[in-house]
PDB file of C-alpha atoms in Angstrom:
ATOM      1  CA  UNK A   1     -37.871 -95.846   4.986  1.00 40.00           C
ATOM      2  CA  UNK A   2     -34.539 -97.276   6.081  1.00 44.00           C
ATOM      3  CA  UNK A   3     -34.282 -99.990   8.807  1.00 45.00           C
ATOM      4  CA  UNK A   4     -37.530 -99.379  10.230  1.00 45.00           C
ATOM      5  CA  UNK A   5     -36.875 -95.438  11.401  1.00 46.00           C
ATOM      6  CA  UNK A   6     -40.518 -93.958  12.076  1.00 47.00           C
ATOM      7  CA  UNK A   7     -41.934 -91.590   9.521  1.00 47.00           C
ATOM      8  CA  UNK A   8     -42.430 -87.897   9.922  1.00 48.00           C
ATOM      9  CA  UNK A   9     -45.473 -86.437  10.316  1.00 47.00           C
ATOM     10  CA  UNK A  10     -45.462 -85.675   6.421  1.00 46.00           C
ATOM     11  CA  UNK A  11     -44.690 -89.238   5.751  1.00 45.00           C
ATOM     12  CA  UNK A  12     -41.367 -87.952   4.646  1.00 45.00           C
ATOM     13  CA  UNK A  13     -38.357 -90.339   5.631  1.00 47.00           C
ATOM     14  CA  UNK A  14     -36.488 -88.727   8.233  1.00 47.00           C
ATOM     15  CA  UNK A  15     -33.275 -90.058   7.062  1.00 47.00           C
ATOM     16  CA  UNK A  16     -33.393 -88.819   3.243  1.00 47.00           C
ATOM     17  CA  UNK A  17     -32.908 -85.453   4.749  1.00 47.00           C
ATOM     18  CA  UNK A  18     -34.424 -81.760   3.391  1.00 58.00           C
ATOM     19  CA  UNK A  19     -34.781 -78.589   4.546  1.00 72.00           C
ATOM     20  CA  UNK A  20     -35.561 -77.292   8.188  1.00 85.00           C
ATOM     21  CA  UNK A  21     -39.103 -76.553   8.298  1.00 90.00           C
ATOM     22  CA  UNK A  22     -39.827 -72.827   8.689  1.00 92.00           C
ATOM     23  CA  UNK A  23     -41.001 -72.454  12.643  1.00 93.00           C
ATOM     24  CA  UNK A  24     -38.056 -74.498  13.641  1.00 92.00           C
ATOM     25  CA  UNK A  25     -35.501 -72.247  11.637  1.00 93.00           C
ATOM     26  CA  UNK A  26     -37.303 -69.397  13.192  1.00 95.00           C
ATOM     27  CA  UNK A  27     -36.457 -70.290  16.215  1.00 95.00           C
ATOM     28  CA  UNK A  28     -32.919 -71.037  16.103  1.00 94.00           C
ATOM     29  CA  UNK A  29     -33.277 -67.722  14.456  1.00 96.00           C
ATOM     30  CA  UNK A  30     -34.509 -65.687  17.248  1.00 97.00           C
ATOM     31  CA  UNK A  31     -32.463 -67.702  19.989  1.00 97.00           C
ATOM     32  CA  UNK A  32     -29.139 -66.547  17.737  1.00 97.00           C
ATOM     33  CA  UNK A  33     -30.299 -63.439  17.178  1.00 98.00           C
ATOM     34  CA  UNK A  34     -30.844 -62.592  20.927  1.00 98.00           C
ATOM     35  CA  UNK A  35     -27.592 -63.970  22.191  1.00 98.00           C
ATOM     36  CA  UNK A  36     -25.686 -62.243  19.420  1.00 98.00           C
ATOM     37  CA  UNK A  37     -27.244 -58.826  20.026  1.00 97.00           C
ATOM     38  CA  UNK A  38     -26.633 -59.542  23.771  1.00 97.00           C
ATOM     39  CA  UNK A  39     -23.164 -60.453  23.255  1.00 97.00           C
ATOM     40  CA  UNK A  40     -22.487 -57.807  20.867  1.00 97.00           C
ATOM     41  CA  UNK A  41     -23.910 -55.015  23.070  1.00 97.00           C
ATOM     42  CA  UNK A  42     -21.958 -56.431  25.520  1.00 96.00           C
ATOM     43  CA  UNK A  43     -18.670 -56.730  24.062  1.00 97.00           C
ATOM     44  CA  UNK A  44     -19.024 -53.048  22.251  1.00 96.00           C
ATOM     45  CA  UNK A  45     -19.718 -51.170  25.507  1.00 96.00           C
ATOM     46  CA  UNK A  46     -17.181 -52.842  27.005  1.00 97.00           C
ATOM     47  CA  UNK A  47     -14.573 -51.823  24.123  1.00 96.00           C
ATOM     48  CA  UNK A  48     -15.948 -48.185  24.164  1.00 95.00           C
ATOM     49  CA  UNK A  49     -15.736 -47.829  27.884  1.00 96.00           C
ATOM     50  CA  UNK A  50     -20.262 -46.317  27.345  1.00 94.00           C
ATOM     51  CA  UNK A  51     -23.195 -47.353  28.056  1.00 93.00           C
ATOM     52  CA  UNK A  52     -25.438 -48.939  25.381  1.00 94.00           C
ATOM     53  CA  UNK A  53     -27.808 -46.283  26.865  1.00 93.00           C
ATOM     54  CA  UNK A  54     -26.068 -43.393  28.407  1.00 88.00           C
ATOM     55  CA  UNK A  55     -28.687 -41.319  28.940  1.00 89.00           C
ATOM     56  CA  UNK A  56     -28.873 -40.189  32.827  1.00 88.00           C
ATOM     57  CA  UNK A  57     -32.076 -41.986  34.409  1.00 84.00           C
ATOM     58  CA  UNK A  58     -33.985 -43.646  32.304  1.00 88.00           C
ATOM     59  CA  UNK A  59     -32.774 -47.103  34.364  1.00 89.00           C
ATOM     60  CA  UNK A  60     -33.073 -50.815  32.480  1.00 92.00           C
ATOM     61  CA  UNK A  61     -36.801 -50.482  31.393  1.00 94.00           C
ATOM     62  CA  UNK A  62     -35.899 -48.780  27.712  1.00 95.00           C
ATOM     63  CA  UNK A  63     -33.434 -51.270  26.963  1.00 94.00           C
ATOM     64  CA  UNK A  64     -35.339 -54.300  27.678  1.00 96.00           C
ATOM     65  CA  UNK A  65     -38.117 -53.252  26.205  1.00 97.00           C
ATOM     66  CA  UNK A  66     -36.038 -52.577  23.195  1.00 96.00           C
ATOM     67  CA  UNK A  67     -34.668 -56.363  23.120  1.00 97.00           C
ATOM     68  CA  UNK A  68     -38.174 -57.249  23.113  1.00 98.00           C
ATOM     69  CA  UNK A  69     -39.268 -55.338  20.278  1.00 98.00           C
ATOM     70  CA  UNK A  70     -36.727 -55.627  18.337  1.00 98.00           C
ATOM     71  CA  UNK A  71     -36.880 -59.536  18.815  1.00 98.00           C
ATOM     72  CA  UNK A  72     -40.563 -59.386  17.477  1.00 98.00           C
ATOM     73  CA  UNK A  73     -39.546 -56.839  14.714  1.00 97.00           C
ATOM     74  CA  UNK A  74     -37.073 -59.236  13.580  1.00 98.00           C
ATOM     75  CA  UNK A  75     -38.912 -62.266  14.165  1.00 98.00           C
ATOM     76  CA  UNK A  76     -41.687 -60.727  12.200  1.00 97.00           C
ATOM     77  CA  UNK A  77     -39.910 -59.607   9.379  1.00 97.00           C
ATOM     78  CA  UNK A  78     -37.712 -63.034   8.786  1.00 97.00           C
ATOM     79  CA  UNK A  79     -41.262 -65.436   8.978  1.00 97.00           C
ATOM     80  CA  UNK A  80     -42.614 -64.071   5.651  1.00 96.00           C
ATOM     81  CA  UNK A  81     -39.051 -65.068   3.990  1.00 95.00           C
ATOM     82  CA  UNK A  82     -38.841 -68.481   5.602  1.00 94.00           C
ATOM     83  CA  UNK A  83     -42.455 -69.480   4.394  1.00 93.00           C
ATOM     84  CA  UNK A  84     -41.493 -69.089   0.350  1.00 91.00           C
ATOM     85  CA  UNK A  85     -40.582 -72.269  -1.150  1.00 86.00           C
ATOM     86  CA  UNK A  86     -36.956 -71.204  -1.265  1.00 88.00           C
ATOM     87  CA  UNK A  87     -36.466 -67.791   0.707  1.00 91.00           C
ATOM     88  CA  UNK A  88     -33.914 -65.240  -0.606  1.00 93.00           C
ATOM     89  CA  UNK A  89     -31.035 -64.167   1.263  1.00 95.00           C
ATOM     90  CA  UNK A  90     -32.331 -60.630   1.158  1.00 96.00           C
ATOM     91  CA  UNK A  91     -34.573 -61.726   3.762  1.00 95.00           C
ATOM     92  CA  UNK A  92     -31.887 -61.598   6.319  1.00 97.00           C
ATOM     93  CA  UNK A  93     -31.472 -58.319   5.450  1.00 97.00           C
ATOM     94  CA  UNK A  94     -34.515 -57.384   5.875  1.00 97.00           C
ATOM     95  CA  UNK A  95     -34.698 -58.726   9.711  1.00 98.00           C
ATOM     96  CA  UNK A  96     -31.813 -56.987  10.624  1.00 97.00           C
ATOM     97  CA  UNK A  97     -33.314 -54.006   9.368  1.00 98.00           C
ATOM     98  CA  UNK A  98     -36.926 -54.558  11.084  1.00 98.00           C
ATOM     99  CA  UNK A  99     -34.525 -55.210  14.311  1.00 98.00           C
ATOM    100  CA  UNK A 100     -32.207 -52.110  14.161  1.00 98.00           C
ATOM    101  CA  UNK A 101     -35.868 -50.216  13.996  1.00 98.00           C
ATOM    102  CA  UNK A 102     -37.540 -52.325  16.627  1.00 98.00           C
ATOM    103  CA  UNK A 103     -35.057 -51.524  18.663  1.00 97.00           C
ATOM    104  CA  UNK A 104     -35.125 -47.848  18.558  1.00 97.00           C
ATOM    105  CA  UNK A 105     -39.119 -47.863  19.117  1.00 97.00           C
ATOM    106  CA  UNK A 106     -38.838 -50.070  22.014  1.00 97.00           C
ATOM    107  CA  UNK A 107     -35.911 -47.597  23.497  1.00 96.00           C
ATOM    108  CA  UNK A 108     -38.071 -45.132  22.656  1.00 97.00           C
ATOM    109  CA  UNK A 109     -40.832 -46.489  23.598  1.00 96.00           C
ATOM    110  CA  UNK A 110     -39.677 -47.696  27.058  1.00 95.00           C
ATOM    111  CA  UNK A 111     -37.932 -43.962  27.642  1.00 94.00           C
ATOM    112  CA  UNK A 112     -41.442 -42.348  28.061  1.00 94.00           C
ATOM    113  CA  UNK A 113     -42.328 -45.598  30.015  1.00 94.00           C
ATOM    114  CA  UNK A 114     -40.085 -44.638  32.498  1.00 91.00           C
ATOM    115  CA  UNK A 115     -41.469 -41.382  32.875  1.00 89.00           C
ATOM    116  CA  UNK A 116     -38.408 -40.317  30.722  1.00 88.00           C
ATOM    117  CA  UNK A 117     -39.305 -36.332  28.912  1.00 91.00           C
ATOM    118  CA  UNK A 118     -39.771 -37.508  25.142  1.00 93.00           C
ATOM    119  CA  UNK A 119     -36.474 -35.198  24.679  1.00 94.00           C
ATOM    120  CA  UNK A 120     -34.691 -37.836  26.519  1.00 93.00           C
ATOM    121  CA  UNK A 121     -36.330 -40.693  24.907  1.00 94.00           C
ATOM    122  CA  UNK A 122     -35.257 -39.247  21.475  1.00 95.00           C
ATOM    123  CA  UNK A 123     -31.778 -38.440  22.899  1.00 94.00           C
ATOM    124  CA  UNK A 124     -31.042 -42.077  23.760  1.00 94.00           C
ATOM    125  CA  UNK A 125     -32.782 -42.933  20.472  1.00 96.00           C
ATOM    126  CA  UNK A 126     -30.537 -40.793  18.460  1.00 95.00           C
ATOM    127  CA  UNK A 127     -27.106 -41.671  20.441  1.00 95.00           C
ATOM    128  CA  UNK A 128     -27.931 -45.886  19.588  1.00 95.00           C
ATOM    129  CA  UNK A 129     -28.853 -45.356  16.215  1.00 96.00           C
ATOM    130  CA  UNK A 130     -25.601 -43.122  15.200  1.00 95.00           C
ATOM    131  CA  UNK A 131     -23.557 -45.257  17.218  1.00 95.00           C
ATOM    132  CA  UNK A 132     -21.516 -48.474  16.997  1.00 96.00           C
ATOM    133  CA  UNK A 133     -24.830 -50.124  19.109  1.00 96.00           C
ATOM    134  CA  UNK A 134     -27.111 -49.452  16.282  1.00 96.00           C
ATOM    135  CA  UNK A 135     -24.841 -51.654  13.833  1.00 97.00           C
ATOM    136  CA  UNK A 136     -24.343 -54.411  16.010  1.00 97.00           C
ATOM    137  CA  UNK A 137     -28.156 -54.762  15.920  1.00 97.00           C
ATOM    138  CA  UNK A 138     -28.266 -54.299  12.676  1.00 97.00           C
ATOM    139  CA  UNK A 139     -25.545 -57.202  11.822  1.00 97.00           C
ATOM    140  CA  UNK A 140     -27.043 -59.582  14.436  1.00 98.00           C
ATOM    141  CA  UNK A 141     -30.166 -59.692  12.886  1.00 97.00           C
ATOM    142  CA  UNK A 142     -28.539 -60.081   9.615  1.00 98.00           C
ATOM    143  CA  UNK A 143     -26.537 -62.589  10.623  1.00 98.00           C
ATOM    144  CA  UNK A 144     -29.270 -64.068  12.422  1.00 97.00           C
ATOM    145  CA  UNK A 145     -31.686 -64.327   9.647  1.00 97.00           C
ATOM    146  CA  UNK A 146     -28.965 -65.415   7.249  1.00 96.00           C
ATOM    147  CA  UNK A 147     -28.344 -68.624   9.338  1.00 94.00           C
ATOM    148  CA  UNK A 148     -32.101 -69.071   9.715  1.00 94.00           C
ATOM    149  CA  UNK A 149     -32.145 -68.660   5.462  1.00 94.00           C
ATOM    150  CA  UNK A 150     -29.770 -71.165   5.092  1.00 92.00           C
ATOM    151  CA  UNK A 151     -31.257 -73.673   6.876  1.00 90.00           C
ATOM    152  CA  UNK A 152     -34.204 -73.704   4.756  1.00 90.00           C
ATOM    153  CA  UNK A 153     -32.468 -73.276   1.916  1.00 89.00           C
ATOM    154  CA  UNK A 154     -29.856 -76.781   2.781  1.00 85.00           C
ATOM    155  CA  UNK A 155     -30.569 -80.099   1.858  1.00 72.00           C
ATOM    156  CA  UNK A 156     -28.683 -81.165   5.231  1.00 64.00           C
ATOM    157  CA  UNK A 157     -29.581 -84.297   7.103  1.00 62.00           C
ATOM    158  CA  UNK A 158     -30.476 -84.321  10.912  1.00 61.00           C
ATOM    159  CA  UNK A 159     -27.241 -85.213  13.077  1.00 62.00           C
ATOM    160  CA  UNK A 160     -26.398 -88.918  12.702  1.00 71.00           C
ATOM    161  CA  UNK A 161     -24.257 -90.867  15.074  1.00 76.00           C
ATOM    162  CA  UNK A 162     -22.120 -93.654  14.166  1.00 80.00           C
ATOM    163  CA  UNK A 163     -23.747 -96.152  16.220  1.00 81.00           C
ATOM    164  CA  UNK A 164     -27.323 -95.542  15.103  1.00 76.00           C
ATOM    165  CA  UNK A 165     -29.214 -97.465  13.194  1.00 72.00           C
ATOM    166  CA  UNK A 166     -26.954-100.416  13.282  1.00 63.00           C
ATOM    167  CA  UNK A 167     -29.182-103.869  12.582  1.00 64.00           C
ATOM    168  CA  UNK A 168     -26.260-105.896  13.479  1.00 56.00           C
ATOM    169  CA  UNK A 169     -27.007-106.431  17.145  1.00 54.00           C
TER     170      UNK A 169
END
């Protein structure tokens, strides 16, 4: 260790640097995966002039629920990657995958839990997943994953300030 800077739990030396553990990159994972989706939902019903689900009553319930499960789809899908000794990007594209789908069964899902007719459930199914909605999922979770891959993958060291760990004072 380098002017006395406490040990990890592993015993590793926090200043040699190494990878982000696994549950940590899973994290940032989810937290960028939600705000992209969010954002990109966002941003492309605002540049279509629609709704993300335009189907006539079935209210806020199907789309949260949607976030939800396609959070744990891809949250689910990109742990298994992170755990291998050095994950492959494919990984990423595998979460946005698992999301894209979550997302349709939560819609789904959340439709009939509405007291939607399973015709409309399927009807706001269908219109997200052949829509520009369904790829901005899709791409967040990718992208999502990918940045979650990477820093596994990266031999990057934890943010250093100039000041710290000066032994001149």
């Amino acid at each position: 260790m380098t002017g006395g800077a406490p040990a990890e739990p592993d015993g590793s030396d926090p200043e040699a640097g190494g990878p982000v553990r696994p549950p940590l990159a899973l994290g940032y994972g989810v937290v960028g995966f939600v705000a992209l989706s969010i954002c990109g939902l966002g941003v492309a019903s605002l540049i279509l002039d629609e709704d993300v689900i335009s189907v006539p009553g079935l209210g806020p319930i199907p789309g949260i629920l949607g976030m939800i499960v396609a959070t744990a789809g891809f949250a689910g899908a990109l742990w298994p990657a992170l755990r291998r000794p050095r994950p492959s990007f494919v990984g990423a594209l595998v979460a946005g995958l698992a999301a894209f789908l979550g997302y349709l069964a939560g819609v789904w899902s959340g439709g009939l839990l509405a007291g939607a007719d399973p015709a409309a459930a399927t009807a706001a199914v269908g219109r997200v997943a052949t829509s520009w909605f369904g790829l901005v999922l899709a791409v967040a979770g990718a992208v999502a994953g990918w940045g979650a891959i990477a820093l596994v993958r990266t031999r990057a060291h934890r943010p250093h300030w100039p000041w710290e760990g000066d032994e001149d004072e």
